[in-house]
PDB file of C-alpha atoms in Angstrom:
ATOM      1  CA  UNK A   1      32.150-211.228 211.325  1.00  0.00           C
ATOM      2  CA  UNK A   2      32.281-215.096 211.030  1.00  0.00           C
ATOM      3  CA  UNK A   3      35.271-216.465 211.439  1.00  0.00           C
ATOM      4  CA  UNK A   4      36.729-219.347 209.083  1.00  0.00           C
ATOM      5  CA  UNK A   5      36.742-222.072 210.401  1.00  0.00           C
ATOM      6  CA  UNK A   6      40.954-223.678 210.970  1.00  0.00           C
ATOM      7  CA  UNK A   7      40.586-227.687 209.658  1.00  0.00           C
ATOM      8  CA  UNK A   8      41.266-229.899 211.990  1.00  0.00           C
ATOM      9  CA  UNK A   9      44.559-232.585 211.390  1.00  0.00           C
ATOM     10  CA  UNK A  10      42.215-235.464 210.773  1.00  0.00           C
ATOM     11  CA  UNK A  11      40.448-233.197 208.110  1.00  0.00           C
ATOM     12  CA  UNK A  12      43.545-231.834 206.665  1.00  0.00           C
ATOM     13  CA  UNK A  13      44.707-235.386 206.483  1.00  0.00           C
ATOM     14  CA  UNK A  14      41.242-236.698 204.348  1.00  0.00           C
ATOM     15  CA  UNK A  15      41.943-234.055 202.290  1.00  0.00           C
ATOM     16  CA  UNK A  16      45.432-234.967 201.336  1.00  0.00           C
ATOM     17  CA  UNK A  17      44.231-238.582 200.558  1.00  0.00           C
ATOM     18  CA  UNK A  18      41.000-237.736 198.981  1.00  0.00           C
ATOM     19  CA  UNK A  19      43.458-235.101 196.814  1.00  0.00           C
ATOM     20  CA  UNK A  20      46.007-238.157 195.746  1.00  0.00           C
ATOM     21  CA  UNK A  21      43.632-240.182 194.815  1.00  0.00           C
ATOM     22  CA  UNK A  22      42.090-237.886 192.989  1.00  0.00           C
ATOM     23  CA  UNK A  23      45.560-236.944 191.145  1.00  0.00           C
ATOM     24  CA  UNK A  24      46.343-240.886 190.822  1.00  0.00           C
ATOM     25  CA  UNK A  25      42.677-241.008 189.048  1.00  0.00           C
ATOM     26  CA  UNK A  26      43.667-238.274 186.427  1.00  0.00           C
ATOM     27  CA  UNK A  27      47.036-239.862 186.038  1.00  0.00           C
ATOM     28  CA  UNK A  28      45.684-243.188 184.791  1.00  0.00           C
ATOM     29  CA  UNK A  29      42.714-242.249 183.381  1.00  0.00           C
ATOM     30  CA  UNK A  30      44.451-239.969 180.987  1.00  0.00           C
ATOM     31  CA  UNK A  31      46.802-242.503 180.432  1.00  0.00           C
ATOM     32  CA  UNK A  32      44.520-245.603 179.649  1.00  0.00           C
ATOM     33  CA  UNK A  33      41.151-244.074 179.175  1.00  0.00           C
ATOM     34  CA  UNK A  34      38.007-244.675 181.684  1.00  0.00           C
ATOM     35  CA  UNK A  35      37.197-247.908 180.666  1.00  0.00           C
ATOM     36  CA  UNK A  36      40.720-249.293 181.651  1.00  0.00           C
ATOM     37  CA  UNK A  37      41.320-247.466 184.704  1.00  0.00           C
ATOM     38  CA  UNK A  38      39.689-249.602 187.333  1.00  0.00           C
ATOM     39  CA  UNK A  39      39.270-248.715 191.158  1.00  0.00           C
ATOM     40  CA  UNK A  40      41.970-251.435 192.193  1.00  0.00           C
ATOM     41  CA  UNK A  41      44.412-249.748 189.445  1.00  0.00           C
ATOM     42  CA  UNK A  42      43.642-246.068 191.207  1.00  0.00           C
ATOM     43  CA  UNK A  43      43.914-247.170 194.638  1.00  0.00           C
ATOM     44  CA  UNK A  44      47.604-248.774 194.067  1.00  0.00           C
ATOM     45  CA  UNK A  45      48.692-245.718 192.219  1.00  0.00           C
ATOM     46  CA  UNK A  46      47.308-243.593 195.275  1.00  0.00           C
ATOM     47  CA  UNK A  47      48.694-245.884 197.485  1.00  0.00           C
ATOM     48  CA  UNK A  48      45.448-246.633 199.397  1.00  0.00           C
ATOM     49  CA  UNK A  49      43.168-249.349 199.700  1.00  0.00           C
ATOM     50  CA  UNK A  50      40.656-249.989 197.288  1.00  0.00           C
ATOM     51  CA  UNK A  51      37.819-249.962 200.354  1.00  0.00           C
ATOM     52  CA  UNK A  52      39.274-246.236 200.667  1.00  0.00           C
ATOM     53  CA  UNK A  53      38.444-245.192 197.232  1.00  0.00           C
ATOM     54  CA  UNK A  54      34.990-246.403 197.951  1.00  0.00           C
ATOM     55  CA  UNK A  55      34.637-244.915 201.558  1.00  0.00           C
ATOM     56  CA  UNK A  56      35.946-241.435 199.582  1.00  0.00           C
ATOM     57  CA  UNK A  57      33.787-241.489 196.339  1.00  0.00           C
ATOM     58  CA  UNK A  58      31.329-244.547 196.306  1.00  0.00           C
ATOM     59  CA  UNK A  59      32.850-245.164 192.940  1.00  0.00           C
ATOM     60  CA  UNK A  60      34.182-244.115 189.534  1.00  0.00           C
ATOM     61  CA  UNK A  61      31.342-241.353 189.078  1.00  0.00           C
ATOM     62  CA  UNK A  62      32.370-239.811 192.031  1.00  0.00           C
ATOM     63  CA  UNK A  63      35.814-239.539 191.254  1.00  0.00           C
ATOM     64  CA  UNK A  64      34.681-237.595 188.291  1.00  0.00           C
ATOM     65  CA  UNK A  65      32.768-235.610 190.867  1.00  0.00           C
ATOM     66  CA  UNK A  66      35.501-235.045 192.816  1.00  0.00           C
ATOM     67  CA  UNK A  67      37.533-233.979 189.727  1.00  0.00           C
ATOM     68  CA  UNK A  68      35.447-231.079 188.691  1.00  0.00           C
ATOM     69  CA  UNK A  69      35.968-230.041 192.605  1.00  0.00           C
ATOM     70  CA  UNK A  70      39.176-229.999 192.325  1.00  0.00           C
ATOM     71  CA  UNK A  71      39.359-228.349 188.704  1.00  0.00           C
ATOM     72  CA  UNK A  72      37.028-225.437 190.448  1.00  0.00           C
ATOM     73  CA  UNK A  73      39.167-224.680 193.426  1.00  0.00           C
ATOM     74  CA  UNK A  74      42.488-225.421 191.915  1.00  0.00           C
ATOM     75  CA  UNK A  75      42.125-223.630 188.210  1.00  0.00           C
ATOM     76  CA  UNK A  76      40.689-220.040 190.354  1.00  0.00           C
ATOM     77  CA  UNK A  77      38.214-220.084 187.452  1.00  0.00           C
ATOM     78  CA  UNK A  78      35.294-218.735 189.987  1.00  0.00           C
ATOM     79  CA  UNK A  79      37.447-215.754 190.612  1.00  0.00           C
ATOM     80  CA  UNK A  80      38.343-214.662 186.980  1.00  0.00           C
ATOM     81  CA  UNK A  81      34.550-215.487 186.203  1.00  0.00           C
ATOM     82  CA  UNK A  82      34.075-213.169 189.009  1.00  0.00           C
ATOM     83  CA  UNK A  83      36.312-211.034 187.471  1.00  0.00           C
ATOM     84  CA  UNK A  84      34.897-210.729 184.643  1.00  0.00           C
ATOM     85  CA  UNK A  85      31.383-210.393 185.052  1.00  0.00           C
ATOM     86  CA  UNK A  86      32.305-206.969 187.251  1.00  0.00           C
ATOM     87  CA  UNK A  87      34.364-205.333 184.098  1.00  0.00           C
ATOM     88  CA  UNK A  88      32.503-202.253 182.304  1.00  0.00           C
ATOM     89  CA  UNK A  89      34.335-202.731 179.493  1.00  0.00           C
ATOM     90  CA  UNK A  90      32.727-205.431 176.642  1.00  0.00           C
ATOM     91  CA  UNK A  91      36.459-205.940 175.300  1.00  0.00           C
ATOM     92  CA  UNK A  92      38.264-205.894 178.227  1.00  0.00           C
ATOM     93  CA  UNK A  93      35.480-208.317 179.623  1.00  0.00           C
ATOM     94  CA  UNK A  94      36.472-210.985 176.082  1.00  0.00           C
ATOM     95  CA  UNK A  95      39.942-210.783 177.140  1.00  0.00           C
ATOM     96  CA  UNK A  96      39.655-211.578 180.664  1.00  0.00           C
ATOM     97  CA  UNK A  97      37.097-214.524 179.115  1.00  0.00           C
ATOM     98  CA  UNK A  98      40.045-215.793 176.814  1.00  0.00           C
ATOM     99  CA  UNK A  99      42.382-216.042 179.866  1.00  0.00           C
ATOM    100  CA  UNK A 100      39.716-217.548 181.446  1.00  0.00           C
ATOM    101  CA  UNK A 101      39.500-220.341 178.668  1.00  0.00           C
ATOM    102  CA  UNK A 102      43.830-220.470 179.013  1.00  0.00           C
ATOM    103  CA  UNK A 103      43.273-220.963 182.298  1.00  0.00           C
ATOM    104  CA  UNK A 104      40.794-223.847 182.515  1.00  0.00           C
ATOM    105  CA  UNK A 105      42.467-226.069 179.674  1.00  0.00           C
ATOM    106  CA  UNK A 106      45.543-225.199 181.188  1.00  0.00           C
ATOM    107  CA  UNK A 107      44.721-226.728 184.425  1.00  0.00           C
ATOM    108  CA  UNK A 108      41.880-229.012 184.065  1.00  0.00           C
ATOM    109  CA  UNK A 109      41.865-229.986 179.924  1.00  0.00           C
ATOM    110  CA  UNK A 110      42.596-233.989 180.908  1.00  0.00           C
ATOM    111  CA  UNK A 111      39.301-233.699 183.524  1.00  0.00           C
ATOM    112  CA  UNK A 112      37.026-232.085 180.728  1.00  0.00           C
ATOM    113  CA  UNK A 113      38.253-234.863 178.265  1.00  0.00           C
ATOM    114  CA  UNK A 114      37.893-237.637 181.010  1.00  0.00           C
ATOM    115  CA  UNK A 115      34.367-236.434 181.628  1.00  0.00           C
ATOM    116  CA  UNK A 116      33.539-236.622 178.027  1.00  0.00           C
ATOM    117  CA  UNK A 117      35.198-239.983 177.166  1.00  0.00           C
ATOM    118  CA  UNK A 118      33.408-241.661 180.296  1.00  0.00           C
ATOM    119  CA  UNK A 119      29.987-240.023 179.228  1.00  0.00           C
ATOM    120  CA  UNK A 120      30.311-242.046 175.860  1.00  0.00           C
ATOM    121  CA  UNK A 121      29.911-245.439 177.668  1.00  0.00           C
ATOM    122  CA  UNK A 122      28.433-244.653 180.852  1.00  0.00           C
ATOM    123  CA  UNK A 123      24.728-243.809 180.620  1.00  0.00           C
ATOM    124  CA  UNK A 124      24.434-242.775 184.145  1.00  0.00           C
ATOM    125  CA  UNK A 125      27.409-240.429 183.515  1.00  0.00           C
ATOM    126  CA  UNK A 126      26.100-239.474 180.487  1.00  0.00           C
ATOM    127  CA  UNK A 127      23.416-237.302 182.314  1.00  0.00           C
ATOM    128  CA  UNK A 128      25.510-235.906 184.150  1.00  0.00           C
ATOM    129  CA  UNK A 129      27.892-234.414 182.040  1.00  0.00           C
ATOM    130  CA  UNK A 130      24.673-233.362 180.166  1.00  0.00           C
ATOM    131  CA  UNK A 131      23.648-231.561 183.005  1.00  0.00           C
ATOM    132  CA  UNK A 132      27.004-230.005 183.066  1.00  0.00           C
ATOM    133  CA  UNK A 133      26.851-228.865 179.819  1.00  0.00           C
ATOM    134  CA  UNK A 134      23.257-227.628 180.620  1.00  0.00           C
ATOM    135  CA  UNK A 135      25.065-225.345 182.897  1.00  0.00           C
ATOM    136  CA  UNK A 136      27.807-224.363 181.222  1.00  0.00           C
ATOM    137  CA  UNK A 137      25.356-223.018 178.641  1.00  0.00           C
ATOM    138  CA  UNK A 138      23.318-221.107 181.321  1.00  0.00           C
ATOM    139  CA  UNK A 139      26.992-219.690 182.156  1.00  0.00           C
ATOM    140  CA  UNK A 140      28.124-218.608 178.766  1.00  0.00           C
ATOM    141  CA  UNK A 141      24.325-217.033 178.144  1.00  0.00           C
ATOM    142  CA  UNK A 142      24.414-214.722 181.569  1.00  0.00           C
ATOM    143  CA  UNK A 143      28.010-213.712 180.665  1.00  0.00           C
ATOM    144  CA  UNK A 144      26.774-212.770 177.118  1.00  0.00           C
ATOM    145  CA  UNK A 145      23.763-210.459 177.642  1.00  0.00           C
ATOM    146  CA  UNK A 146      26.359-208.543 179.898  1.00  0.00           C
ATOM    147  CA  UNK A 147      27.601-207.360 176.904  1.00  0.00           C
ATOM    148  CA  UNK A 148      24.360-207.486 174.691  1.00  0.00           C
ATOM    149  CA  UNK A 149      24.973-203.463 173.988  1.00  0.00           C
ATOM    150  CA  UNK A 150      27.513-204.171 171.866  1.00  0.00           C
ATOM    151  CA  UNK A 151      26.210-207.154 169.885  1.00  0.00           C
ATOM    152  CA  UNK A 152      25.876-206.108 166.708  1.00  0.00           C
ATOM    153  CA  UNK A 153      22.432-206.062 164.511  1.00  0.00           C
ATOM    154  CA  UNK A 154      22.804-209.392 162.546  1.00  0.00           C
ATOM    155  CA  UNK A 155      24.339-211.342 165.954  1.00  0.00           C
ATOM    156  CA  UNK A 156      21.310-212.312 168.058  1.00  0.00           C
ATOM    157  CA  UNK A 157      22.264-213.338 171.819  1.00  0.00           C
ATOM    158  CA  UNK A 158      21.728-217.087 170.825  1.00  0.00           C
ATOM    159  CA  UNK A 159      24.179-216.652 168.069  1.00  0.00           C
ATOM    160  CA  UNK A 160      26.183-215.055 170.069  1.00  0.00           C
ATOM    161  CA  UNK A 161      26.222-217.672 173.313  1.00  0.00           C
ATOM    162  CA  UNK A 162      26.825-220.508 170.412  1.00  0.00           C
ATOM    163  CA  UNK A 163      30.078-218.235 169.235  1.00  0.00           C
ATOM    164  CA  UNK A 164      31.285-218.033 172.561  1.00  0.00           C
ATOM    165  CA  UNK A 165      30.785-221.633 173.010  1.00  0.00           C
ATOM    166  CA  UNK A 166      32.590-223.111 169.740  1.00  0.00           C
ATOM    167  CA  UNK A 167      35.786-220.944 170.450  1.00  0.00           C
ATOM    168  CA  UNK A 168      35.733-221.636 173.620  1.00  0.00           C
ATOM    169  CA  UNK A 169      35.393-225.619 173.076  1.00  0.00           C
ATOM    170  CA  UNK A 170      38.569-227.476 174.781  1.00  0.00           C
ATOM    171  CA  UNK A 171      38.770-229.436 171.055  1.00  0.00           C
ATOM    172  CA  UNK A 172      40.110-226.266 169.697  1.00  0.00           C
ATOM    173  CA  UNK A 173      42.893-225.356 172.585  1.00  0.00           C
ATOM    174  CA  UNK A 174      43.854-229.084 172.243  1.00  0.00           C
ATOM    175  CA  UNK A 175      44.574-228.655 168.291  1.00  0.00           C
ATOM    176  CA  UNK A 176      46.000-225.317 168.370  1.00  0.00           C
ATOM    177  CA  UNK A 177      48.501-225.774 171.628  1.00  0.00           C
ATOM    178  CA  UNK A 178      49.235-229.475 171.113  1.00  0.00           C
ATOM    179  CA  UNK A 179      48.904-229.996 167.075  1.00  0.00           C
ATOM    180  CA  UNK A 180      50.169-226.857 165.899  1.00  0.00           C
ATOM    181  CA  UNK A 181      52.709-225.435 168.870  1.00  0.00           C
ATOM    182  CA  UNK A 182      50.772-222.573 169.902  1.00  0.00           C
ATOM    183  CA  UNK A 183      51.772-221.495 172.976  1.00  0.00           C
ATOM    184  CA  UNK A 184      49.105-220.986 176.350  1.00  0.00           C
ATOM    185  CA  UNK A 185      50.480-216.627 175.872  1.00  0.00           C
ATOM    186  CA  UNK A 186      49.371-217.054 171.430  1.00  0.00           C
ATOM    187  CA  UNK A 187      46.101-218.543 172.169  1.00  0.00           C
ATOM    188  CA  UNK A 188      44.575-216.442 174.943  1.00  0.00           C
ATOM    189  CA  UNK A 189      46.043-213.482 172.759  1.00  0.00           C
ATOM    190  CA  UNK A 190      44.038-214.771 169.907  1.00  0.00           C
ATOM    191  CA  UNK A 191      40.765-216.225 171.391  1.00  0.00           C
ATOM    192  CA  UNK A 192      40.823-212.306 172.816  1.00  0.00           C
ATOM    193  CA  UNK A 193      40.935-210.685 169.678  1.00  0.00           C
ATOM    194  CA  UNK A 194      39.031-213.056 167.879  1.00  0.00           C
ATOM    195  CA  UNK A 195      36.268-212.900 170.566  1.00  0.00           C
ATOM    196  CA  UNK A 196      36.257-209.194 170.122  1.00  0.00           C
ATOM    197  CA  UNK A 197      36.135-208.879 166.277  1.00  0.00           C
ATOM    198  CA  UNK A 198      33.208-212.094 165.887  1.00  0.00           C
ATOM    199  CA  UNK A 199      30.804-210.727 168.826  1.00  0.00           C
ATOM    200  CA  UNK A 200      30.922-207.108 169.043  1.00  0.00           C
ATOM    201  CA  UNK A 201      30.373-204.262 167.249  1.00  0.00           C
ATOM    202  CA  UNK A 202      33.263-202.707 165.663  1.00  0.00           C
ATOM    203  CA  UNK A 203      34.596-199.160 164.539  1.00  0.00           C
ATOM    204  CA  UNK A 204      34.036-198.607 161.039  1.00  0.00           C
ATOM    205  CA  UNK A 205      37.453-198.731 159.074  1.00  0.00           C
ATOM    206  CA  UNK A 206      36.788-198.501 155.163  1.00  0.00           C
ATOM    207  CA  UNK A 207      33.117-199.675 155.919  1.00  0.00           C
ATOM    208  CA  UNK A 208      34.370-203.022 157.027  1.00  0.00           C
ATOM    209  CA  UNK A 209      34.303-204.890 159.894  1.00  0.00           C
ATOM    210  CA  UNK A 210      37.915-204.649 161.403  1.00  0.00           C
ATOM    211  CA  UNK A 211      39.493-208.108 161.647  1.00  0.00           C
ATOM    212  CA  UNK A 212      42.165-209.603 163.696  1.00  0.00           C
ATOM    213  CA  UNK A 213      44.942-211.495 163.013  1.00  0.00           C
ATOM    214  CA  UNK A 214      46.623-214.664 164.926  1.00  0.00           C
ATOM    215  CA  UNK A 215      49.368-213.099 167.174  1.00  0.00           C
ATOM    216  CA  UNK A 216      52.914-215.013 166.269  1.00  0.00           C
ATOM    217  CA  UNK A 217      53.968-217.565 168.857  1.00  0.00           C
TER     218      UNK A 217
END
């Protein structure tokens, strides 16, 4: 059994910066946008020097980098992915996506947008976040043929991946919870049942397809 390794003080103390200026970075770039959110602007906020934010990330790219890092191990989504690629159970397995969805705008919605704004007038960025969305394809297609038993006849798995994909788009939590008052509880509720009824199969019920109805907030 290999032990895990305890982090030393110096270690523990790189991570606290590198973690503030990461927070400070989010702050203002939510605030202003990416254009307007220079290094010298992040490092004051932090309260670091500027030749820190370099030594830490190199530059603005790699604070987006270390965004996403901190999204990953702060938002558990690796666990409820986890999670859900283990459940039997097609609907259970929709559910525990939707909370999965809750769960990532919840915690990391101003990172996604960040990423996207600064991919809009950053070319170098640009293919990155393309690779990103490369993989978050590849993601949504392995999670789909776990359930490709229950896709019904006139939903190929392509159709099905680009469903998955357009509910799950962080556009749509951002207009229902911010827009229109949904609460976090109403939207994973309905991205559930709405996942259920547009992607699988359903029981017959008057030889239609059963469909769901937004839960009240």
């Amino acid at each position: 059994m290999v032990e895990k390794e305890t982090p030393t003080y110096r270690k523990l103390q790189a991570q606290m910066t590198s973690d503030r200026i990461v927070a400070a970075a989010r702050s203002l770039m939510s605030e202003r946008g990416w254009a307007a959110s220079t290094i010298s602007a992040i490092a004051q906020e932090a309260g670091v020097s500027t030749p820190t934010i370099y030594a830490v990330f190199g530059n603005k790219r790699g604070l987006l980098a270390g965004m996403r890092e901190v999204m990953q191990r702060d938002s558990e989504i690796p666990e409820l992915m986890a999670a859900a690629g283990r459940e039997p159970d097609p609907a259970v397995r929709l559910r525990l996506w939707a909370l999965l969805i809750r769960q990532q705008m919840q915690t990391s919605y101003d990172v996604i947008a960040i990423h996207r704004e600064a991919a809009r007038s950053d070319s170098e960025v640009a293919v990155a976040y393309r690779l990103v969305l490369d993989s978050r394809a590849e993601t949504f297609r392995t999670f789909i043929r776990g359930i490709g038993q229950r896709l019904p006849k006139e939903i190929d798995e392509q159709t099905a991946v680009d469903l998955l994909w357009a509910f799950s788009n962080e556009e749509l939590w951002r207009e229902l919870t911010e827009e229109r008052g949904w609460s976090p509880d109403r939207f994973e509720a309905w991205l559930g049942a709405t996942l259920i009824a547009q992607i699988l199969i359903q029981p017959a019920t008057s030889g239609r397809r059963a469909r769901s109805s937004p839960p009240s907030a």
